[in-house]
Amino acid sequence: MREGSFAFIPTVISTVVEKSFKLVSQSFLLLPRIMGIVVFLSLFTRLSAQTQNTDNLYKKPLVDVLKEIQTRFNVQIKYSEPQVKDKWLNYAEWRFRADVDETLKNVLAPLDMKVNKEKPGVYKLKEYEYYRWEPKDGWAYLDTLATKYTDKSSWEKRKAEIKPELYKALLLSPLPAKLNSKPITTTKRVFNGYSVENIALEILPGVWINGSLYKPLNVKGKIPVILSPDGHWEKQRYRADCQLRCATIARMGAMAFSYDLFAWGESMLQFKYEDHRRSLAQTVQTLGGIRILDYFSSLKETDTDRIGISGGSGAGSHSILMTAMDDRIKLSAPVVAMSSYFYGGCPCESGMPIHQCGGGTDNVELAAMAAPRPQLLVSDGSDWTAHTPEHDFPYLQKMYGYYGVSSNVENVHLPTEKHDFGINKRIALYDFLIKNFKLNGSLVKDKAGKYDESEVTIEKENALYVFGDKGEKLPKNAVIGFENLERLFPFSN
């Protein structure tokens, strides 16, 4: 390389350094201006937000509005920081009224929020709950529905309008093709007066509904079947109270089939728990109920004139819907479920637009579709069934009166009890089944005539599995994942 090839480098470096120094110097000179602009814009933004006039739509942060309501009306509003973060309200104080409840309603409605009144002067901020109304609003709506019919003829016409729309709303019109696959069953376990075996029914290609069948021992002739879907309680159908109920029914002389809701219990081998919160859950559950009815109706030992259904909570909503849709169910007993001002809230209860059928309906009108078939409502004092005897039950008595059988609908109200399927609720069910399905109550009562569930064996959870302790027996063609389930319902999106 020739000498002097890099002679220009010092000059270039000097020039670059000089220009860089000038740029930095100019930047420092501009810094006060830049900072001034930033401060001005920040101040302008805050002033603009705080200034109350039509130019900014009288806009205020929700947190400030709530503080103002608490001060003005001397109340407490409970909320978390994430609930109010980045939420603004237009025409904020213009929504205030003389009454605090009306003010809260006006302020929160545009944000799809509400409050629950915990006690006088204390409120809790909530997201808007489409499924939860004030009792008086639910009663008023039910009264409006009741104006559509005045006798048996007009009511039958109303039922004929609603029923096919339920199938359409659930994407079950037409029904998916019925499969010819055989049920998957496990070894039968024999206990005192009953047996248990686990059964899985394929309701769609690669999709199973799982349950446990409790059967009486040494019974001759045809016997009743009680479908026993499980509700939204911990430990699903493996719970002790669920086993007690189904085994006791079996010991009295009926089959009881305890089955999982969608993405619940053993169904979670195929789908995630979060999938239970998808609207299609209601469709799959309903189809499962229909296929369970198909299966038990085909058994030679089933008395098809004595098929009933009884579930609690979310499974109570499922029981109401199944009874409204399928006349093969001859008796229903929804427990802590039915209400004119509560629609369930879980997508497995209201995810599909069943309550828009017939121009609009509710769970009490759907329950009325059971008439004149025997129906028991079990309610308590701590949930949305607390007011059942006041309005909803009298409505159903009137509807059953159209058929001349007002006594076919009953209400056992337990005002001091909570939302569960406890012993008194089970006793109400046992009494109802003995009365209407002629079961033998003496087989499960002690010498004093009281129900005795102590002869029931409570099995470990894994004993009630169909597909093995770790799901190792799940068929190879099983659908895994919600996105693959959706492909079986091309119109679900």
Coordinates of N, CA and C in Angstrom, one line a residue, residues 1 18 75 94 179 199 209 278 380:
M1 N 0.9 -1.2 0.0 CA 0.0 0.0 0.0 C 0.9 1.2 0.0
E18 N -16.3 18.7 14.5 CA -16.7 20.1 14.5 C -18.2 20.3 14.3
V75 N -72.3 8.8 50.4 CA -72.3 7.3 50.2 C -70.9 6.8 50.0
W94 N -73.9 16.6 34.2 CA -75.2 16.8 33.7 C -76.1 15.5 33.9
L179 N -75.1 -40.3 15.4 CA -74.0 -41.3 15.2 C -74.4 -42.7 15.6
I199 N -70.3 -44.1 31.6 CA -70.7 -44.1 30.2 C -70.3 -42.9 29.5
I209 N -70.0 -36.9 25.6 CA -70.6 -36.4 26.8 C -70.5 -37.6 27.8
R278 N -67.7 -20.1 26.6 CA -68.0 -19.7 25.2 C -69.5 -20.1 24.9
D380 N -84.4 -20.9 47.4 CA -83.8 -20.6 48.7 C -83.8 -19.1 48.9

